Amino acid sequence: MVARQDLTTDPGLQEQLLQARRGTAFFARKLNELSDAELDGGSLLPGWTRRHVVAHVGYNARAIARLVDWASTGVETPMYPSVAVRDEEINFGATLSPIALRNLFDHSAVHLSVEWRDLPDDAWHHTVRTIQGREVPASETVWMRTREVWVHAVDLDNGASFADIPAAVLERLLADITSAWAARGSDAGLLIKVSGTDRTFGDPDAAVVVAGPLAGVVQWATGRGTDGVTAGAGPVPAAPKWI
Ligand code: ZN
């Protein structure tokens, strides 16, 4: 018998799985709103059409499913053989027919969801390695996918915005980005304030204070615009590189 429900009994993980699946459904909705011809249009990512974004999100689900498989079987299966192979695959995927591209997204998303569903509690703790070389528990794959589907739905550039992303996802994204900056020291002189809260990130003695609502600050931090974001009386600086 195949389980119809997630095998994990961890309520925190179940909540995270819900967030990933909601994000996948949101991406699917924005993709379905695009006509086949509109897939040829530009995305928010430099050099990428919407086709590239859809191909990337599809192949990303397959790559993450390989990590879940690794956790389940103990047989090492990397996300991608290399970054070059990953990039070639995206360029190839972008040339697929619209129906094949939509199928790639749909099938890979369902497959990943099933892999997660059937992963038993203990296997969620098994260590796998991301393409950046980070060793993480298999449970981290849920967050890896969550941020991909939500942010790339915005990248499709057909109406989704950071305000559509749940606050819990935005907060974790901001924590991820600011800790990546802190690890590289690229946030020197920069303080980020989330308006309506007492949350701040970065250098408390900073010369530049970037402030705005959570959605605006995360949009800015990911390098995708500055809606509602201010930096005192001056112009809003470009955010440090994230990935
Ligand atoms: Zn991505």
JSON list of C-alpha atoms and ligand atoms in Angstrom, two decimals:
[
{"chain": "A", "resi": 1, "resn": "MET", "atom": "CA", "xyz": [0.00, 0.00, 0.00]},
{"chain": "A", "resi": 2, "resn": "VAL", "atom": "CA", "xyz": [1.28, 3.46, -0.87]},
{"chain": "A", "resi": 3, "resn": "ALA", "atom": "CA", "xyz": [0.70, 6.05, 1.84]},
{"chain": "A", "resi": 4, "resn": "ARG", "atom": "CA", "xyz": [-1.83, 8.76, 0.98]},
{"chain": "A", "resi": 5, "resn": "GLN", "atom": "CA", "xyz": [-0.54, 11.10, 3.65]},
{"chain": "A", "resi": 6, "resn": "ASP", "atom": "CA", "xyz": [2.91, 12.31, 4.56]},
{"chain": "A", "resi": 7, "resn": "LEU", "atom": "CA", "xyz": [4.70, 9.67, 6.62]},
{"chain": "A", "resi": 8, "resn": "THR", "atom": "CA", "xyz": [6.40, 12.29, 8.75]},
{"chain": "A", "resi": 9, "resn": "THR", "atom": "CA", "xyz": [4.71, 12.85, 12.09]},
{"chain": "A", "resi": 10, "resn": "ASP", "atom": "CA", "xyz": [6.68, 16.04, 12.85]},
{"chain": "A", "resi": 11, "resn": "PRO", "atom": "CA", "xyz": [4.17, 18.93, 12.97]},
{"chain": "A", "resi": 12, "resn": "GLY", "atom": "CA", "xyz": [6.84, 21.53, 12.11]},
{"chain": "A", "resi": 13, "resn": "LEU", "atom": "CA", "xyz": [7.82, 19.60, 9.01]},
{"chain": "A", "resi": 14, "resn": "GLN", "atom": "CA", "xyz": [4.20, 19.04, 8.04]},
{"chain": "A", "resi": 15, "resn": "GLU", "atom": "CA", "xyz": [3.68, 22.82, 8.21]},
{"chain": "A", "resi": 16, "resn": "GLN", "atom": "CA", "xyz": [6.76, 23.40, 6.04]},
{"chain": "A", "resi": 17, "resn": "LEU", "atom": "CA", "xyz": [5.54, 20.83, 3.51]},
{"chain": "A", "resi": 18, "resn": "LEU", "atom": "CA", "xyz": [2.26, 22.73, 3.32]},
{"chain": "A", "resi": 19, "resn": "GLN", "atom": "CA", "xyz": [4.16, 25.97, 2.60]},
{"chain": "A", "resi": 20, "resn": "ALA", "atom": "CA", "xyz": [6.15, 24.26, -0.20]},
{"chain": "A", "resi": 21, "resn": "ARG", "atom": "CA", "xyz": [3.03, 22.76, -1.76]},
{"chain": "A", "resi": 22, "resn": "ARG", "atom": "CA", "xyz": [1.17, 26.08, -1.52]},
{"chain": "A", "resi": 23, "resn": "GLY", "atom": "CA", "xyz": [4.07, 27.76, -3.27]},
{"chain": "A", "resi": 24, "resn": "THR", "atom": "CA", "xyz": [4.02, 25.09, -5.98]},
{"chain": "A", "resi": 25, "resn": "ALA", "atom": "CA", "xyz": [0.28, 25.64, -6.46]},
{"chain": "A", "resi": 26, "resn": "PHE", "atom": "CA", "xyz": [0.89, 29.39, -6.65]},
{"chain": "A", "resi": 27, "resn": "PHE", "atom": "CA", "xyz": [3.60, 28.96, -9.29]},
{"chain": "A", "resi": 28, "resn": "ALA", "atom": "CA", "xyz": [1.26, 26.60, -11.21]},
{"chain": "A", "resi": 29, "resn": "ARG", "atom": "CA", "xyz": [-1.49, 29.22, -11.13]},
{"chain": "A", "resi": 30, "resn": "LYS", "atom": "CA", "xyz": [0.76, 31.97, -12.50]},
{"chain": "A", "resi": 31, "resn": "LEU", "atom": "CA", "xyz": [2.10, 29.58, -15.17]},
{"chain": "A", "resi": 32, "resn": "ASN", "atom": "CA", "xyz": [-1.44, 28.60, -16.20]},
{"chain": "A", "resi": 33, "resn": "GLU", "atom": "CA", "xyz": [-2.33, 32.27, -16.61]},
{"chain": "A", "resi": 34, "resn": "LEU", "atom": "CA", "xyz": [0.34, 32.59, -19.31]},
{"chain": "A", "resi": 35, "resn": "SER", "atom": "CA", "xyz": [-0.52, 31.71, -22.90]},
{"chain": "A", "resi": 36, "resn": "ASP", "atom": "CA", "xyz": [1.93, 29.57, -24.86]},
{"chain": "A", "resi": 37, "resn": "ALA", "atom": "CA", "xyz": [3.07, 32.68, -26.76]},
{"chain": "A", "resi": 38, "resn": "GLU", "atom": "CA", "xyz": [3.64, 34.59, -23.51]},
{"chain": "A", "resi": 39, "resn": "LEU", "atom": "CA", "xyz": [6.11, 31.91, -22.39]},
{"chain": "A", "resi": 40, "resn": "ASP", "atom": "CA", "xyz": [8.52, 33.46, -24.90]},
{"chain": "A", "resi": 41, "resn": "GLY", "atom": "CA", "xyz": [8.43, 36.77, -23.01]},
{"chain": "A", "resi": 42, "resn": "GLY", "atom": "CA", "xyz": [11.08, 38.06, -20.64]},
{"chain": "A", "resi": 43, "resn": "SER", "atom": "CA", "xyz": [11.24, 37.20, -16.94]},
{"chain": "A", "resi": 44, "resn": "LEU", "atom": "CA", "xyz": [12.61, 39.31, -14.09]},
{"chain": "A", "resi": 45, "resn": "LEU", "atom": "CA", "xyz": [15.89, 37.38, -14.34]},
{"chain": "A", "resi": 46, "resn": "PRO", "atom": "CA", "xyz": [18.47, 38.93, -16.67]},
{"chain": "A", "resi": 47, "resn": "GLY", "atom": "CA", "xyz": [18.96, 36.85, -19.83]},
{"chain": "A", "resi": 48, "resn": "TRP", "atom": "CA", "xyz": [16.15, 34.45, -18.97]},
{"chain": "A", "resi": 49, "resn": "THR", "atom": "CA", "xyz": [12.80, 34.17, -20.74]},
{"chain": "A", "resi": 50, "resn": "ARG", "atom": "CA", "xyz": [9.81, 32.77, -18.86]},
{"chain": "A", "resi": 51, "resn": "ARG", "atom": "CA", "xyz": [10.66, 29.47, -20.57]},
{"chain": "A", "resi": 52, "resn": "HIS", "atom": "CA", "xyz": [14.00, 29.40, -18.74]},
{"chain": "A", "resi": 53, "resn": "VAL", "atom": "CA", "xyz": [12.27, 30.04, -15.41]},
{"chain": "A", "resi": 54, "resn": "VAL", "atom": "CA", "xyz": [9.75, 27.21, -15.95]},
{"chain": "A", "resi": 55, "resn": "ALA", "atom": "CA", "xyz": [12.47, 24.81, -17.11]},
{"chain": "A", "resi": 56, "resn": "HIS", "atom": "CA", "xyz": [14.63, 25.71, -14.11]},
{"chain": "A", "resi": 57, "resn": "VAL", "atom": "CA", "xyz": [11.77, 25.23, -11.63]},
{"chain": "A", "resi": 58, "resn": "GLY", "atom": "CA", "xyz": [10.94, 21.85, -13.22]},
{"chain": "A", "resi": 59, "resn": "TYR", "atom": "CA", "xyz": [14.52, 20.59, -13.19]},
{"chain": "A", "resi": 60, "resn": "ASN", "atom": "CA", "xyz": [14.95, 21.95, -9.67]},
{"chain": "A", "resi": 61, "resn": "ALA", "atom": "CA", "xyz": [12.13, 19.68, -8.47]},
{"chain": "A", "resi": 62, "resn": "ARG", "atom": "CA", "xyz": [13.87, 16.72, -10.08]},
{"chain": "A", "resi": 63, "resn": "ALA", "atom": "CA", "xyz": [17.18, 17.71, -8.48]},
{"chain": "A", "resi": 64, "resn": "ILE", "atom": "CA", "xyz": [15.59, 18.04, -5.05]},
{"chain": "A", "resi": 65, "resn": "ALA", "atom": "CA", "xyz": [13.80, 14.72, -5.54]},
{"chain": "A", "resi": 66, "resn": "ARG", "atom": "CA", "xyz": [17.25, 13.17, -6.11]},
{"chain": "A", "resi": 67, "resn": "LEU", "atom": "CA", "xyz": [18.30, 14.42, -2.66]},
{"chain": "A", "resi": 68, "resn": "VAL", "atom": "CA", "xyz": [15.15, 12.97, -1.10]},
{"chain": "A", "resi": 69, "resn": "ASP", "atom": "CA", "xyz": [15.93, 9.69, -2.85]},
{"chain": "A", "resi": 70, "resn": "TRP", "atom": "CA", "xyz": [19.45, 9.84, -1.47]},
{"chain": "A", "resi": 71, "resn": "ALA", "atom": "CA", "xyz": [18.07, 10.29, 2.06]},
{"chain": "A", "resi": 72, "resn": "SER", "atom": "CA", "xyz": [15.69, 7.41, 1.51]},
{"chain": "A", "resi": 73, "resn": "THR", "atom": "CA", "xyz": [18.10, 4.86, -0.02]},
{"chain": "A", "resi": 74, "resn": "GLY", "atom": "CA", "xyz": [21.49, 5.97, 1.31]},
{"chain": "A", "resi": 75, "resn": "VAL", "atom": "CA", "xyz": [22.77, 5.90, -2.29]},
{"chain": "A", "resi": 76, "resn": "GLU", "atom": "CA", "xyz": [24.47, 9.23, -3.05]},
{"chain": "A", "resi": 77, "resn": "THR", "atom": "CA", "xyz": [22.66, 11.01, -5.88]},
{"chain": "A", "resi": 78, "resn": "PRO", "atom": "CA", "xyz": [23.73, 14.66, -6.28]},
{"chain": "A", "resi": 79, "resn": "MET", "atom": "CA", "xyz": [21.32, 17.40, -7.35]},
{"chain": "A", "resi": 80, "resn": "TYR", "atom": "CA", "xyz": [23.26, 17.95, -10.58]},
{"chain": "A", "resi": 81, "resn": "PRO", "atom": "CA", "xyz": [26.56, 16.51, -11.87]},
{"chain": "A", "resi": 82, "resn": "SER", "atom": "CA", "xyz": [27.89, 20.10, -12.05]},
{"chain": "A", "resi": 83, "resn": "VAL", "atom": "CA", "xyz": [26.74, 23.70, -12.33]},
{"chain": "A", "resi": 84, "resn": "ALA", "atom": "CA", "xyz": [27.62, 23.62, -16.06]},
{"chain": "A", "resi": 85, "resn": "VAL", "atom": "CA", "xyz": [25.37, 20.60, -16.61]},
{"chain": "A", "resi": 86, "resn": "ARG", "atom": "CA", "xyz": [22.59, 22.31, -14.66]},
{"chain": "A", "resi": 87, "resn": "ASP", "atom": "CA", "xyz": [22.85, 25.42, -16.84]},
{"chain": "A", "resi": 88, "resn": "GLU", "atom": "CA", "xyz": [22.93, 23.37, -20.07]},
{"chain": "A", "resi": 89, "resn": "GLU", "atom": "CA", "xyz": [19.83, 21.53, -18.93]},
{"chain": "A", "resi": 90, "resn": "ILE", "atom": "CA", "xyz": [17.98, 24.81, -18.36]},
{"chain": "A", "resi": 91, "resn": "ASN", "atom": "CA", "xyz": [18.97, 26.11, -21.79]},
{"chain": "A", "resi": 92, "resn": "PHE", "atom": "CA", "xyz": [17.77, 22.88, -23.35]},
{"chain": "A", "resi": 93, "resn": "GLY", "atom": "CA", "xyz": [14.53, 22.93, -21.34]},
{"chain": "A", "resi": 94, "resn": "ALA", "atom": "CA", "xyz": [13.81, 26.45, -22.54]},
{"chain": "A", "resi": 95, "resn": "THR", "atom": "CA", "xyz": [13.61, 25.09, -26.13]},
{"chain": "A", "resi": 96, "resn": "LEU", "atom": "CA", "xyz": [10.90, 22.53, -25.30]},
{"chain": "A", "resi": 97, "resn": "SER", "atom": "CA", "xyz": [7.41, 22.90, -26.78]},
{"chain": "A", "resi": 98, "resn": "PRO", "atom": "CA", "xyz": [4.97, 24.72, -24.49]},
{"chain": "A", "resi": 99, "resn": "ILE", "atom": "CA", "xyz": [3.14, 21.48, -23.69]},
{"chain": "A", "resi": 100, "resn": "ALA", "atom": "CA", "xyz": [6.37, 19.67, -22.86]},
{"chain": "A", "resi": 101, "resn": "LEU", "atom": "CA", "xyz": [7.49, 22.57, -20.70]},
{"chain": "A", "resi": 102, "resn": "ARG", "atom": "CA", "xyz": [4.20, 22.59, -18.79]},
{"chain": "A", "resi": 103, "resn": "ASN", "atom": "CA", "xyz": [4.39, 18.80, -18.39]},
{"chain": "A", "resi": 104, "resn": "LEU", "atom": "CA", "xyz": [7.94, 19.09, -17.07]},
{"chain": "A", "resi": 105, "resn": "PHE", "atom": "CA", "xyz": [6.75, 21.46, -14.36]},
{"chain": "A", "resi": 106, "resn": "ASP", "atom": "CA", "xyz": [3.64, 19.42, -13.47]},
{"chain": "A", "resi": 107, "resn": "HIS", "atom": "CA", "xyz": [5.23, 15.98, -13.44]},
{"chain": "A", "resi": 108, "resn": "SER", "atom": "CA", "xyz": [8.37, 16.99, -11.58]},
{"chain": "A", "resi": 109, "resn": "ALA", "atom": "CA", "xyz": [6.30, 18.76, -8.91]},
{"chain": "A", "resi": 110, "resn": "VAL", "atom": "CA", "xyz": [4.05, 15.73, -8.38]},
{"chain": "A", "resi": 111, "resn": "HIS", "atom": "CA", "xyz": [7.04, 13.40, -8.27]},
{"chain": "A", "resi": 112, "resn": "LEU", "atom": "CA", "xyz": [8.79, 15.52, -5.62]},
{"chain": "A", "resi": 113, "resn": "SER", "atom": "CA", "xyz": [5.61, 15.74, -3.55]},
{"chain": "A", "resi": 114, "resn": "VAL", "atom": "CA", "xyz": [5.32, 11.94, -3.58]},
{"chain": "A", "resi": 115, "resn": "GLU", "atom": "CA", "xyz": [8.98, 11.51, -2.63]},
{"chain": "A", "resi": 116, "resn": "TRP", "atom": "CA", "xyz": [8.43, 13.77, 0.37]},
{"chain": "A", "resi": 117, "resn": "ARG", "atom": "CA", "xyz": [5.17, 12.04, 1.26]},
{"chain": "A", "resi": 118, "resn": "ASP", "atom": "CA", "xyz": [6.81, 8.62, 1.38]},
{"chain": "A", "resi": 119, "resn": "LEU", "atom": "CA", "xyz": [9.93, 9.61, 3.33]},
{"chain": "A", "resi": 120, "resn": "PRO", "atom": "CA", "xyz": [9.77, 8.06, 6.82]},
{"chain": "A", "resi": 121, "resn": "ASP", "atom": "CA", "xyz": [10.54, 10.11, 9.94]},
{"chain": "A", "resi": 122, "resn": "ASP", "atom": "CA", "xyz": [14.09, 8.88, 10.52]},
{"chain": "A", "resi": 123, "resn": "ALA", "atom": "CA", "xyz": [15.20, 9.45, 6.92]},
{"chain": "A", "resi": 124, "resn": "TRP", "atom": "CA", "xyz": [14.36, 13.17, 7.16]},
{"chain": "A", "resi": 125, "resn": "HIS", "atom": "CA", "xyz": [17.45, 13.49, 9.39]},
{"chain": "A", "resi": 126, "resn": "HIS", "atom": "CA", "xyz": [19.81, 11.86, 6.88]},
{"chain": "A", "resi": 127, "resn": "THR", "atom": "CA", "xyz": [22.48, 14.16, 5.51]},
{"chain": "A", "resi": 128, "resn": "VAL", "atom": "CA", "xyz": [22.50, 15.18, 1.86]},
{"chain": "A", "resi": 129, "resn": "ARG", "atom": "CA", "xyz": [24.60, 17.73, -0.03]},
{"chain": "A", "resi": 130, "resn": "THR", "atom": "CA", "xyz": [23.32, 20.72, -2.01]},
{"chain": "A", "resi": 131, "resn": "ILE", "atom": "CA", "xyz": [24.84, 21.97, -5.26]},
{"chain": "A", "resi": 132, "resn": "GLN", "atom": "CA", "xyz": [26.63, 24.67, -3.23]},
{"chain": "A", "resi": 133, "resn": "GLY", "atom": "CA", "xyz": [28.31, 21.87, -1.26]},
{"chain": "A", "resi": 134, "resn": "ARG", "atom": "CA", "xyz": [26.36, 22.45, 1.95]},
{"chain": "A", "resi": 135, "resn": "GLU", "atom": "CA", "xyz": [25.67, 19.33, 4.03]},
{"chain": "A", "resi": 136, "resn": "VAL", "atom": "CA", "xyz": [22.10, 19.52, 5.28]},
{"chain": "A", "resi": 137, "resn": "PRO", "atom": "CA", "xyz": [19.45, 17.19, 6.70]},
{"chain": "A", "resi": 138, "resn": "ALA", "atom": "CA", "xyz": [16.93, 15.99, 4.12]},
{"chain": "A", "resi": 139, "resn": "SER", "atom": "CA", "xyz": [14.33, 18.16, 5.85]},
{"chain": "A", "resi": 140, "resn": "GLU", "atom": "CA", "xyz": [16.14, 21.22, 4.43]},
{"chain": "A", "resi": 141, "resn": "THR", "atom": "CA", "xyz": [15.00, 20.18, 0.92]},
{"chain": "A", "resi": 142, "resn": "VAL", "atom": "CA", "xyz": [11.52, 21.45, 1.82]},
{"chain": "A", "resi": 143, "resn": "TRP", "atom": "CA", "xyz": [12.76, 24.97, 2.44]},
{"chain": "A", "resi": 144, "resn": "MET", "atom": "CA", "xyz": [15.08, 24.83, -0.62]},
{"chain": "A", "resi": 145, "resn": "ARG", "atom": "CA", "xyz": [12.05, 24.13, -2.78]},
{"chain": "A", "resi": 146, "resn": "THR", "atom": "CA", "xyz": [9.76, 26.56, -0.96]},
{"chain": "A", "resi": 147, "resn": "ARG", "atom": "CA", "xyz": [11.93, 29.57, -1.70]},
{"chain": "A", "resi": 148, "resn": "GLU", "atom": "CA", "xyz": [12.39, 28.50, -5.33]},
{"chain": "A", "resi": 149, "resn": "VAL", "atom": "CA", "xyz": [8.69, 28.22, -6.16]},
{"chain": "A", "resi": 150, "resn": "TRP", "atom": "CA", "xyz": [7.60, 31.42, -4.40]},
{"chain": "A", "resi": 151, "resn": "VAL", "atom": "CA", "xyz": [10.38, 33.66, -5.70]},
{"chain": "A", "resi": 152, "resn": "HIS", "atom": "CA", "xyz": [10.35, 32.28, -9.25]},
{"chain": "A", "resi": 153, "resn": "ALA", "atom": "CA", "xyz": [6.56, 32.77, -9.41]},
{"chain": "A", "resi": 154, "resn": "VAL", "atom": "CA", "xyz": [7.37, 36.49, -9.05]},
{"chain": "A", "resi": 155, "resn": "ASP", "atom": "CA", "xyz": [10.08, 36.10, -11.71]},
{"chain": "A", "resi": 156, "resn": "LEU", "atom": "CA", "xyz": [7.45, 34.98, -14.24]},
{"chain": "A", "resi": 157, "resn": "ASP", "atom": "CA", "xyz": [6.55, 38.67, -14.25]},
{"chain": "A", "resi": 158, "resn": "ASN", "atom": "CA", "xyz": [2.85, 38.27, -14.85]},
{"chain": "A", "resi": 159, "resn": "GLY", "atom": "CA", "xyz": [1.41, 39.82, -11.74]},
{"chain": "A", "resi": 160, "resn": "ALA", "atom": "CA", "xyz": [2.80, 37.90, -8.77]},
{"chain": "A", "resi": 161, "resn": "SER", "atom": "CA", "xyz": [4.56, 40.05, -6.20]},
{"chain": "A", "resi": 162, "resn": "PHE", "atom": "CA", "xyz": [6.39, 39.58, -2.93]},
{"chain": "A", "resi": 163, "resn": "ALA", "atom": "CA", "xyz": [3.19, 40.69, -1.17]},
{"chain": "A", "resi": 164, "resn": "ASP", "atom": "CA", "xyz": [1.68, 37.35, -2.33]},
{"chain": "A", "resi": 165, "resn": "ILE", "atom": "CA", "xyz": [4.32, 35.37, -0.43]},
{"chain": "A", "resi": 166, "resn": "PRO", "atom": "CA", "xyz": [3.35, 34.25, 3.13]},
{"chain": "A", "resi": 167, "resn": "ALA", "atom": "CA", "xyz": [5.05, 36.26, 5.89]},
{"chain": "A", "resi": 168, "resn": "ALA", "atom": "CA", "xyz": [6.67, 33.14, 7.38]},
{"chain": "A", "resi": 169, "resn": "VAL", "atom": "CA", "xyz": [8.37, 32.45, 4.02]},
{"chain": "A", "resi": 170, "resn": "LEU", "atom": "CA", "xyz": [9.45, 36.10, 3.63]},
{"chain": "A", "resi": 171, "resn": "GLU", "atom": "CA", "xyz": [10.94, 36.14, 7.14]},
{"chain": "A", "resi": 172, "resn": "ARG", "atom": "CA", "xyz": [12.95, 32.99, 6.59]},
{"chain": "A", "resi": 173, "resn": "LEU", "atom": "CA", "xyz": [14.10, 34.28, 3.20]},
{"chain": "A", "resi": 174, "resn": "LEU", "atom": "CA", "xyz": [15.29, 37.53, 4.76]},
{"chain": "A", "resi": 175, "resn": "ALA", "atom": "CA", "xyz": [17.11, 35.64, 7.51]},
{"chain": "A", "resi": 176, "resn": "ASP", "atom": "CA", "xyz": [18.80, 33.44, 4.85]},
{"chain": "A", "resi": 177, "resn": "ILE", "atom": "CA", "xyz": [19.86, 36.38, 2.71]},
{"chain": "A", "resi": 178, "resn": "THR", "atom": "CA", "xyz": [21.13, 38.55, 5.55]},
{"chain": "A", "resi": 179, "resn": "SER", "atom": "CA", "xyz": [23.09, 35.66, 7.08]},
{"chain": "A", "resi": 180, "resn": "ALA", "atom": "CA", "xyz": [24.67, 34.95, 3.67]},
{"chain": "A", "resi": 181, "resn": "TRP", "atom": "CA", "xyz": [25.72, 38.63, 3.53]},
{"chain": "A", "resi": 182, "resn": "ALA", "atom": "CA", "xyz": [27.03, 38.51, 7.09]},
{"chain": "A", "resi": 183, "resn": "ALA", "atom": "CA", "xyz": [29.05, 35.37, 6.32]},
{"chain": "A", "resi": 184, "resn": "ARG", "atom": "CA", "xyz": [30.70, 37.19, 3.41]},
{"chain": "A", "resi": 185, "resn": "GLY", "atom": "CA", "xyz": [30.93, 40.52, 5.21]},
{"chain": "A", "resi": 186, "resn": "SER", "atom": "CA", "xyz": [29.11, 42.16, 2.32]},
{"chain": "A", "resi": 187, "resn": "ASP", "atom": "CA", "xyz": [26.55, 43.86, 4.58]},
{"chain": "A", "resi": 188, "resn": "ALA", "atom": "CA", "xyz": [29.07, 46.21, 6.24]},
{"chain": "A", "resi": 189, "resn": "GLY", "atom": "CA", "xyz": [27.54, 49.65, 6.72]},
{"chain": "A", "resi": 190, "resn": "LEU", "atom": "CA", "xyz": [24.02, 48.42, 6.08]},
{"chain": "A", "resi": 191, "resn": "LEU", "atom": "CA", "xyz": [21.11, 48.07, 8.51]},
{"chain": "A", "resi": 192, "resn": "ILE", "atom": "CA", "xyz": [17.73, 46.70, 7.46]},
{"chain": "A", "resi": 193, "resn": "LYS", "atom": "CA", "xyz": [14.55, 47.60, 9.33]},
{"chain": "A", "resi": 194, "resn": "VAL", "atom": "CA", "xyz": [11.23, 45.90, 8.77]},
{"chain": "A", "resi": 195, "resn": "SER", "atom": "CA", "xyz": [8.56, 48.54, 9.34]},
{"chain": "A", "resi": 196, "resn": "GLY", "atom": "CA", "xyz": [5.73, 47.77, 11.73]},
{"chain": "A", "resi": 197, "resn": "THR", "atom": "CA", "xyz": [8.04, 45.44, 13.70]},
{"chain": "A", "resi": 198, "resn": "ASP", "atom": "CA", "xyz": [11.15, 45.85, 15.82]},
{"chain": "A", "resi": 199, "resn": "ARG", "atom": "CA", "xyz": [13.06, 43.42, 13.55]},
{"chain": "A", "resi": 200, "resn": "THR", "atom": "CA", "xyz": [16.40, 44.65, 12.27]},
{"chain": "A", "resi": 201, "resn": "PHE", "atom": "CA", "xyz": [19.16, 42.85, 10.39]},
{"chain": "A", "resi": 202, "resn": "GLY", "atom": "CA", "xyz": [22.76, 43.77, 9.78]},
{"chain": "A", "resi": 203, "resn": "ASP", "atom": "CA", "xyz": [25.12, 46.35, 11.19]},
{"chain": "A", "resi": 204, "resn": "PRO", "atom": "CA", "xyz": [23.59, 48.32, 14.14]},
{"chain": "A", "resi": 205, "resn": "ASP", "atom": "CA", "xyz": [26.11, 51.16, 13.59]},
{"chain": "A", "resi": 206, "resn": "ALA", "atom": "CA", "xyz": [25.37, 51.33, 9.90]},
{"chain": "A", "resi": 207, "resn": "ALA", "atom": "CA", "xyz": [25.50, 54.56, 7.93]},
{"chain": "A", "resi": 208, "resn": "VAL", "atom": "CA", "xyz": [22.73, 53.39, 5.60]},
{"chain": "A", "resi": 209, "resn": "VAL", "atom": "CA", "xyz": [19.38, 52.23, 6.98]},
{"chain": "A", "resi": 210, "resn": "VAL", "atom": "CA", "xyz": [17.14, 50.48, 4.47]},
{"chain": "A", "resi": 211, "resn": "ALA", "atom": "CA", "xyz": [13.56, 50.33, 5.71]},
{"chain": "A", "resi": 212, "resn": "GLY", "atom": "CA", "xyz": [10.21, 49.17, 4.41]},
{"chain": "A", "resi": 213, "resn": "PRO", "atom": "CA", "xyz": [7.46, 46.60, 4.79]},
{"chain": "A", "resi": 214, "resn": "LEU", "atom": "CA", "xyz": [8.58, 42.97, 4.96]},
{"chain": "A", "resi": 215, "resn": "ALA", "atom": "CA", "xyz": [7.57, 42.19, 1.35]},
{"chain": "A", "resi": 216, "resn": "GLY", "atom": "CA", "xyz": [9.35, 45.31, 0.04]},
{"chain": "A", "resi": 217, "resn": "VAL", "atom": "CA", "xyz": [12.51, 44.68, 2.01]},
{"chain": "A", "resi": 218, "resn": "VAL", "atom": "CA", "xyz": [12.72, 41.08, 0.79]},
{"chain": "A", "resi": 219, "resn": "GLN", "atom": "CA", "xyz": [12.05, 42.19, -2.80]},
{"chain": "A", "resi": 220, "resn": "TRP", "atom": "CA", "xyz": [14.93, 44.64, -2.44]},
{"chain": "A", "resi": 221, "resn": "ALA", "atom": "CA", "xyz": [17.19, 42.08, -0.72]},
{"chain": "A", "resi": 222, "resn": "THR", "atom": "CA", "xyz": [16.70, 39.59, -3.58]},
{"chain": "A", "resi": 223, "resn": "GLY", "atom": "CA", "xyz": [17.62, 42.30, -6.11]},
{"chain": "A", "resi": 224, "resn": "ARG", "atom": "CA", "xyz": [14.13, 42.46, -7.63]},
{"chain": "A", "resi": 225, "resn": "GLY", "atom": "CA", "xyz": [12.99, 46.02, -6.98]},
{"chain": "A", "resi": 226, "resn": "THR", "atom": "CA", "xyz": [12.42, 48.55, -4.20]},
{"chain": "A", "resi": 227, "resn": "ASP", "atom": "CA", "xyz": [8.62, 48.83, -3.77]},
{"chain": "A", "resi": 228, "resn": "GLY", "atom": "CA", "xyz": [7.92, 50.83, -0.60]},
{"chain": "A", "resi": 229, "resn": "VAL", "atom": "CA", "xyz": [11.57, 50.75, 0.48]},
{"chain": "A", "resi": 230, "resn": "THR", "atom": "CA", "xyz": [13.45, 53.86, 1.62]},
{"chain": "A", "resi": 231, "resn": "ALA", "atom": "CA", "xyz": [17.00, 54.66, 2.71]},
{"chain": "A", "resi": 232, "resn": "GLY", "atom": "CA", "xyz": [16.61, 57.85, 4.74]},
{"chain": "A", "resi": 233, "resn": "ALA", "atom": "CA", "xyz": [16.68, 60.89, 2.46]},
{"chain": "A", "resi": 234, "resn": "GLY", "atom": "CA", "xyz": [19.03, 59.25, -0.03]},
{"chain": "A", "resi": 235, "resn": "PRO", "atom": "CA", "xyz": [18.58, 56.83, -2.92]},
{"chain": "A", "resi": 236, "resn": "VAL", "atom": "CA", "xyz": [18.01, 53.17, -2.05]},
{"chain": "A", "resi": 237, "resn": "PRO", "atom": "CA", "xyz": [21.34, 51.36, -2.61]},
{"chain": "A", "resi": 238, "resn": "ALA", "atom": "CA", "xyz": [21.52, 48.13, -4.59]},
{"chain": "A", "resi": 239, "resn": "ALA", "atom": "CA", "xyz": [21.40, 45.15, -2.24]},
{"chain": "A", "resi": 240, "resn": "PRO", "atom": "CA", "xyz": [24.59, 43.08, -1.91]},
{"chain": "A", "resi": 241, "resn": "LYS", "atom": "CA", "xyz": [24.63, 39.97, -4.08]},
{"chain": "A", "resi": 242, "resn": "TRP", "atom": "CA", "xyz": [22.60, 37.15, -2.56]},
{"chain": "A", "resi": 243, "resn": "ILE", "atom": "CA", "xyz": [23.54, 33.91, -4.35]},
{"chain": "B", "resi": 1, "resn": "ZN", "atom": "ZN", "xyz": [16.23, 29.12, -8.73]}
]
